[in-house]
């Protein structure tokens, strides 16, 4: 599963990306700083089962800080989209192409309204952030629409009135966009187009289908960024539109993570506080910067929001759960003696056998049964995993 960061230029996508990956990609206060998409590793945060079990863990595939498990996920920083991008404007289709692989999107919006629709700084006016949201949605919709429309008639002829075949062929065309048959079926149902013959779909019908497809296959969480410069009203206005939005301060999160990396402060991503280290020297400038973050972000908004956005994307929009596979169900260890070594993210509804395949295809092939490490009970291959399950897989 992959997250894509999208938005018009200059909203703070690369800052968000850097904050959550702590990599140093190019950042600057002018549009089109990002030319190539950069992929990085971010972390979602969940309360670790080590606390409940009262054991000290030694993670391998993830990190545990203060009983908080940080699980790695892939994130892509995509360059800014401008109005007309779907028709090739700006850096156009290239960037839309980078969105193909994403399973979930974080739309970074300049909540302060201090930049225009192409990311240029506004000095004497303010842009309504809702206009940025509809702009990006429109570009995404037009982009998918054009892809569908191009082959619609031909697919219609080939499938000769057989809807199942039509959906089959259409999903082939859209597989590169991480859109599958299931997405298409649900979208046709949700839009009430199920009774209509596909060859009779009007352009409006197709657009209705596209909008639904986009929502289902690429769900969006809006990061209302630059809250240090924004008003709560702007945030509430977006909430009232029914969209999912979380206020963020990417720059503040980046500052906190860097200070924490340098040992100046102790800070767990997502927390509403930090503590200044006694042992490390701190300059007056650093101290001021940290105090500004506390005053304008943490005290006012409680968190920088960056961690909340990542968690929302995975746990809410993608509906993922956390599973801890172990090899020794009595000691909760792997063979090397690491306690609670791995935390896996799986789609809610996944079975024990699917977990086995996720660990290794061979383990999946040779799956016999699973064991619930808490109760030591045997679980069958179709057992539906629950969040925070600790599971041993037994294979031949
Ligand atoms: N005040 C404030 N400024 C921010 C915040 N996040 C980012 N910025 C600033 O916004 C400007 C643009 O940030 P980038 O991260 O380069 O923006 P981008 O969306 O990646 O821009 P493009 O790559 O051109 O599309 C920089 O000057 C950042 O320092 C924030 O939370 N608050
Ligand atoms: Mg950028």
XYZ file of C-alpha atoms and ligand atoms in Angstrom:
429
model
C 0.000 0.000 0.000
C 1.288 3.385 -0.956
C 0.380 6.963 0.018
C 0.624 9.802 -2.509
C 1.026 13.440 -1.478
C -0.842 15.721 -3.854
C -1.841 19.371 -4.098
C -1.165 22.574 -6.001
C 2.422 23.913 -5.888
C 3.825 25.464 -2.705
C 1.362 24.025 -0.180
C 3.987 22.131 1.824
C 3.938 18.636 0.284
C 7.721 18.241 0.334
C 7.864 19.662 3.846
C 5.241 17.113 4.904
C 7.195 14.392 3.113
C 10.460 15.436 4.756
C 8.842 15.694 8.147
C 7.487 12.168 8.015
C 10.487 10.566 6.351
C 13.181 12.867 7.687
C 14.886 12.715 4.303
C 16.241 15.907 2.826
C 14.562 16.500 -0.515
C 14.640 19.961 -2.039
C 12.396 22.493 -0.351
C 11.955 26.120 -1.314
C 9.417 28.864 -1.280
C 8.684 28.780 -5.005
C 6.530 26.487 -7.174
C 7.848 23.332 -8.895
C 10.645 22.646 -6.490
C 9.899 18.965 -6.923
C 10.543 17.712 -10.445
C 10.900 13.987 -9.818
C 8.590 12.202 -7.458
C 10.424 10.980 -4.413
C 9.453 7.863 -2.625
C 10.233 7.518 1.043
C 9.325 5.647 4.154
C 6.971 7.167 6.699
C 5.570 5.560 9.834
C 2.079 4.994 11.121
C 1.781 4.928 14.880
C -0.254 2.543 16.978
C -0.385 1.621 20.633
C 1.903 -1.439 20.946
C 0.706 -4.702 22.510
C 3.928 -4.805 24.574
C 2.141 -2.579 27.081
C -0.824 -4.914 27.560
C 1.495 -7.944 27.855
C 3.863 -6.011 30.126
C 6.903 -7.231 28.241
C 9.858 -5.457 26.758
C 9.922 -5.885 22.991
C 12.798 -5.847 20.503
C 11.236 -4.950 17.133
C 12.790 -5.812 13.793
C 10.508 -4.528 11.026
C 9.210 -1.562 13.008
C 10.114 0.710 15.935
C 8.692 0.904 19.455
C 9.036 4.139 21.431
C 7.262 4.487 24.795
C 4.882 1.622 23.943
C 4.031 3.252 20.632
C 4.700 1.012 17.641
C 5.828 2.871 14.511
C 5.213 0.797 11.370
C 6.864 1.746 8.051
C 4.711 2.660 5.039
C 5.601 3.942 1.571
C 4.940 7.558 0.721
C 5.431 9.444 -2.557
C 5.956 13.189 -2.832
C 4.342 14.300 -6.079
C 4.983 17.703 -7.675
C 2.282 20.369 -7.665
C -0.785 20.131 -9.888
C -2.112 23.281 -11.523
C -5.567 23.906 -13.049
C -5.669 22.143 -16.424
C -3.061 19.554 -15.421
C -5.299 16.773 -16.739
C -5.047 18.447 -20.158
C -1.268 18.644 -19.869
C -0.850 22.097 -18.288
C 2.021 22.779 -15.903
C 3.962 19.588 -15.501
C 0.674 17.967 -16.392
C 0.059 14.352 -17.042
C 3.454 13.255 -15.838
C 2.392 14.047 -12.300
C -0.999 12.535 -12.691
C 0.845 9.430 -13.812
C 2.721 9.394 -10.525
C -0.631 9.178 -8.740
C -1.458 5.897 -10.490
C 0.265 3.700 -7.956
C -1.175 5.385 -4.877
C -3.835 3.554 -2.864
C -4.654 6.565 -0.745
C -3.981 10.269 -1.198
C -3.039 13.031 1.199
C -4.145 16.302 -0.307
C -1.955 19.015 1.208
C -3.906 22.287 1.116
C -2.640 25.744 2.070
C -5.214 26.450 4.755
C -3.880 29.966 5.271
C -5.003 30.928 1.742
C -1.792 32.866 1.215
C -1.027 31.303 -2.195
C -2.963 31.472 -5.476
C -4.197 28.537 -7.582
C -0.697 27.998 -8.985
C 1.108 28.381 -5.693
C 2.281 31.975 -6.095
C 2.411 34.025 -2.896
C -0.570 36.346 -2.427
C 0.135 39.572 -0.593
C -3.097 41.554 -0.740
C -5.775 38.898 -1.113
C -6.719 35.538 0.288
C -7.689 32.371 -1.572
C -10.497 30.172 -0.316
C -8.888 26.759 0.354
C -12.131 25.041 -0.737
C -11.358 26.239 -4.280
C -8.049 24.359 -4.108
C -9.846 21.223 -3.039
C -12.358 21.313 -5.873
C -9.592 22.191 -8.352
C -7.601 19.075 -7.483
C -10.709 16.869 -7.432
C -11.684 18.167 -10.858
C -8.232 17.498 -12.312
C -8.237 13.950 -10.939
C -11.740 13.336 -12.268
C -10.955 14.723 -15.732
C -7.819 12.644 -15.895
C -9.638 9.380 -15.112
C -12.563 10.398 -17.319
C -10.311 10.829 -20.343
C -8.743 7.414 -19.779
C -12.156 5.766 -19.539
C -13.758 7.734 -22.345
C -10.998 6.922 -24.816
C -11.868 3.219 -24.918
C -15.482 3.271 -23.742
C -17.119 2.710 -27.154
C -14.670 0.048 -28.192
C -15.094 -1.847 -24.912
C -18.853 -1.473 -25.324
C -18.714 -3.088 -28.791
C -16.391 -5.904 -27.737
C -18.500 -6.850 -24.699
C -21.718 -6.991 -26.807
C -24.095 -6.031 -24.008
C -22.571 -8.324 -21.410
C -22.037 -6.090 -18.368
C -19.714 -8.504 -16.619
C -17.496 -8.664 -19.647
C -17.604 -4.881 -19.941
C -16.414 -4.467 -16.349
C -13.740 -7.083 -16.975
C -12.377 -5.198 -19.958
C -12.687 -1.816 -18.266
C -10.812 -3.011 -15.200
C -8.004 -4.200 -17.486
C -7.716 -0.659 -18.831
C -7.700 0.764 -15.320
C -5.464 -1.751 -13.570
C -2.499 0.600 -14.002
C -4.371 3.098 -11.863
C -4.756 0.550 -9.053
C -8.477 0.406 -9.909
C -9.952 -3.105 -9.871
C -13.239 -4.847 -10.765
C -14.492 -4.536 -7.239
C -14.033 -0.748 -7.335
C -15.977 -0.597 -10.611
C -18.783 -2.826 -9.376
C -19.249 -0.818 -6.191
C -19.147 2.457 -8.121
C -21.812 1.327 -10.580
C -23.985 0.247 -7.682
C -23.426 3.396 -5.603
C -24.267 5.685 -8.506
C -27.522 3.884 -9.278
C -26.292 3.136 -12.801
C -26.684 -0.588 -12.301
C -29.885 -0.870 -14.319
C -28.565 1.091 -17.270
C -26.950 -0.508 -20.307
C -23.324 0.646 -20.420
C -23.586 1.563 -24.109
C -26.307 4.024 -23.135
C -24.241 5.844 -20.505
C -24.333 9.592 -21.151
C -21.228 11.713 -20.548
C -22.804 12.769 -17.245
C -23.269 9.127 -16.272
C -19.628 8.427 -17.064
C -18.499 11.395 -14.985
C -20.723 10.255 -12.106
C -19.076 6.849 -12.296
C -15.607 8.394 -12.472
C -16.173 10.539 -9.377
C -17.310 7.509 -7.415
C -14.406 5.418 -8.730
C -11.953 8.105 -7.678
C -13.432 8.298 -4.186
C -13.332 4.549 -3.705
C -10.020 3.695 -5.349
C -8.066 6.753 -4.222
C -9.660 8.016 -1.008
C -8.389 11.416 0.105
C -7.558 12.853 3.499
C -7.011 16.594 3.356
C -4.060 17.947 5.310
C -5.121 21.534 6.031
C -1.534 22.767 6.174
C 0.144 25.952 7.439
C -2.169 26.136 10.444
C 0.357 28.370 12.137
C -0.849 31.035 9.676
C -4.486 29.915 9.373
C -7.793 30.620 11.097
C -9.901 27.925 12.716
C -12.847 29.157 10.581
C -11.128 28.043 7.382
C -10.738 24.582 8.814
C -14.349 24.431 9.955
C -15.652 25.600 6.587
C -13.972 22.628 4.911
C -15.298 20.262 7.565
C -18.802 21.510 6.796
C -18.440 20.328 3.187
C -18.349 16.764 4.535
C -14.771 16.092 3.482
C -12.204 14.472 5.760
C -9.696 17.077 6.928
C -7.008 17.216 9.583
C -5.224 20.485 10.364
C -1.433 20.243 9.965
C 1.757 22.197 10.505
C 4.318 20.336 8.406
C 7.040 22.876 8.970
C 6.638 22.652 12.739
C 6.703 18.849 12.597
C 9.888 18.982 10.532
C 11.479 21.342 13.053
C 10.499 19.080 15.958
C 11.782 15.932 14.262
C 15.064 17.576 13.352
C 15.526 18.910 16.879
C 14.718 15.476 18.211
C 17.157 13.835 15.795
C 19.854 16.253 16.966
C 19.118 15.382 20.574
C 18.007 18.904 21.484
C 14.546 17.736 22.499
C 12.670 14.540 23.223
C 9.635 14.301 20.973
C 7.502 11.386 19.847
C 5.867 12.188 16.479
C 2.247 13.129 17.005
C 2.586 14.141 20.637
C 1.354 17.516 21.881
C 4.527 18.259 23.800
C 8.295 17.998 23.723
C 10.908 18.242 26.455
C 14.148 20.144 26.057
C 17.166 17.935 26.802
C 19.206 19.000 29.803
C 22.388 17.488 28.431
C 22.494 19.237 25.076
C 23.400 22.824 24.400
C 20.673 24.896 22.767
C 21.076 28.234 21.019
C 18.772 31.179 21.656
C 17.511 30.888 18.084
C 16.626 27.207 18.480
C 14.881 27.945 21.726
C 12.814 30.700 20.101
C 11.846 28.466 17.202
C 10.711 25.725 19.564
C 8.728 28.221 21.625
C 7.010 29.516 18.486
C 5.959 25.959 17.606
C 4.589 25.499 21.103
C 2.672 28.801 21.038
C 1.270 28.784 17.487
C 0.818 25.068 16.923
C 0.900 22.744 19.933
C -0.948 24.996 22.415
C -3.470 26.147 19.808
C -4.077 22.988 17.754
C -2.771 20.288 20.142
C -0.602 18.524 17.553
C 1.158 19.241 14.262
C -1.323 16.788 12.744
C 1.207 15.067 10.476
C 1.068 11.774 12.366
C -2.726 11.942 12.595
C -2.976 12.273 8.814
C -0.774 9.223 8.184
C -2.716 7.179 10.706
C -6.052 8.292 9.286
C -4.972 7.309 5.772
C -4.114 3.774 6.844
C -6.407 2.948 9.730
C -9.528 4.818 8.623
C -9.478 5.302 4.858
C -7.733 2.041 3.982
C -9.235 0.257 6.992
C -6.021 -1.521 7.989
C -5.346 -3.389 11.213
C -2.096 -4.290 12.977
C -1.036 -7.904 13.398
C 1.996 -9.209 15.278
C 3.277 -12.502 13.836
C 5.543 -14.556 16.133
C 7.291 -17.920 15.828
C 7.253 -18.809 19.515
C 3.730 -18.267 20.815
C 4.785 -18.694 24.443
C 7.515 -16.094 24.474
C 6.070 -13.927 21.663
C 9.418 -14.206 19.888
C 10.899 -15.004 16.520
C 13.571 -17.692 16.125
C 16.341 -15.197 16.806
C 14.858 -14.257 20.165
C 13.369 -10.893 19.244
C 10.230 -10.213 21.244
C 7.236 -9.025 19.187
C 9.597 -8.664 16.224
C 7.177 -7.574 13.528
C 4.047 -5.527 13.143
C 2.146 -6.017 9.862
C -0.552 -3.837 8.401
C -3.369 -5.860 6.842
C -6.731 -4.963 5.381
C -9.483 -5.407 7.952
C -11.183 -8.710 7.109
C -7.938 -10.505 6.195
C -7.632 -14.131 7.208
C -4.886 -16.099 8.947
C -3.967 -17.641 5.620
C -3.635 -14.230 3.987
C -1.281 -13.257 6.796
C 0.784 -16.374 6.050
C 1.059 -15.316 2.396
C 2.027 -11.794 3.430
C 4.879 -13.152 5.565
C 6.143 -15.371 2.744
C 4.497 -17.035 -0.230
C 6.022 -20.372 0.769
C 4.582 -20.108 4.285
C 1.259 -19.366 2.651
C 1.520 -22.371 0.326
C 2.422 -24.711 3.162
C -0.012 -23.229 5.676
C -1.451 -25.766 8.163
C -3.068 -23.666 10.867
C -2.489 -20.598 13.023
C -2.271 -20.158 16.780
C -3.588 -17.230 18.787
C -0.570 -16.493 20.994
C -2.703 -14.954 23.729
C -5.053 -17.915 24.218
C -2.851 -20.617 22.582
C -5.970 -21.666 20.661
C -5.717 -23.131 17.170
C -7.161 -21.013 14.399
C -8.251 -22.247 10.993
C -7.072 -20.778 7.690
C -10.255 -18.715 7.268
C -10.022 -17.167 10.732
C -10.629 -13.413 10.318
C -7.856 -11.516 12.045
C -8.629 -8.907 14.681
C -6.641 -5.748 15.306
C -3.599 -6.419 17.540
C -3.794 -10.186 17.148
C -0.533 -11.963 17.960
C -0.351 -14.941 15.630
C 1.877 -17.935 15.105
C 1.614 -19.575 11.700
C 2.266 -23.306 11.522
C 3.253 -24.656 8.105
C 4.571 -27.980 6.881
N 3.980 28.708 7.684
C 4.150 27.489 7.189
N 4.845 27.309 6.063
C 4.985 26.060 5.585
C 4.403 24.931 6.235
N 4.714 23.823 5.517
C 5.465 24.256 4.471
N 5.635 25.599 4.514
C 6.405 26.437 3.577
O 5.781 26.456 2.314
C 6.744 26.556 1.263
C 6.554 25.453 0.248
O 6.856 24.213 0.842
P 7.177 22.901 -0.015
O 7.160 21.801 0.943
O 8.377 23.117 -0.851
O 5.867 22.905 -0.955
P 5.427 21.870 -2.109
O 3.963 21.697 -1.954
O 6.252 20.645 -2.066
O 5.732 22.705 -3.438
P 5.976 22.161 -4.943
O 6.982 21.090 -4.884
O 6.423 23.357 -5.668
O 4.645 21.687 -5.433
C 8.116 26.498 1.957
O 8.595 27.798 2.128
C 7.795 25.879 3.302
O 8.702 26.257 4.287
C 3.668 25.150 7.420
O 3.137 24.233 8.072
N 3.571 26.454 7.846
Mg 7.563 19.803 -3.445
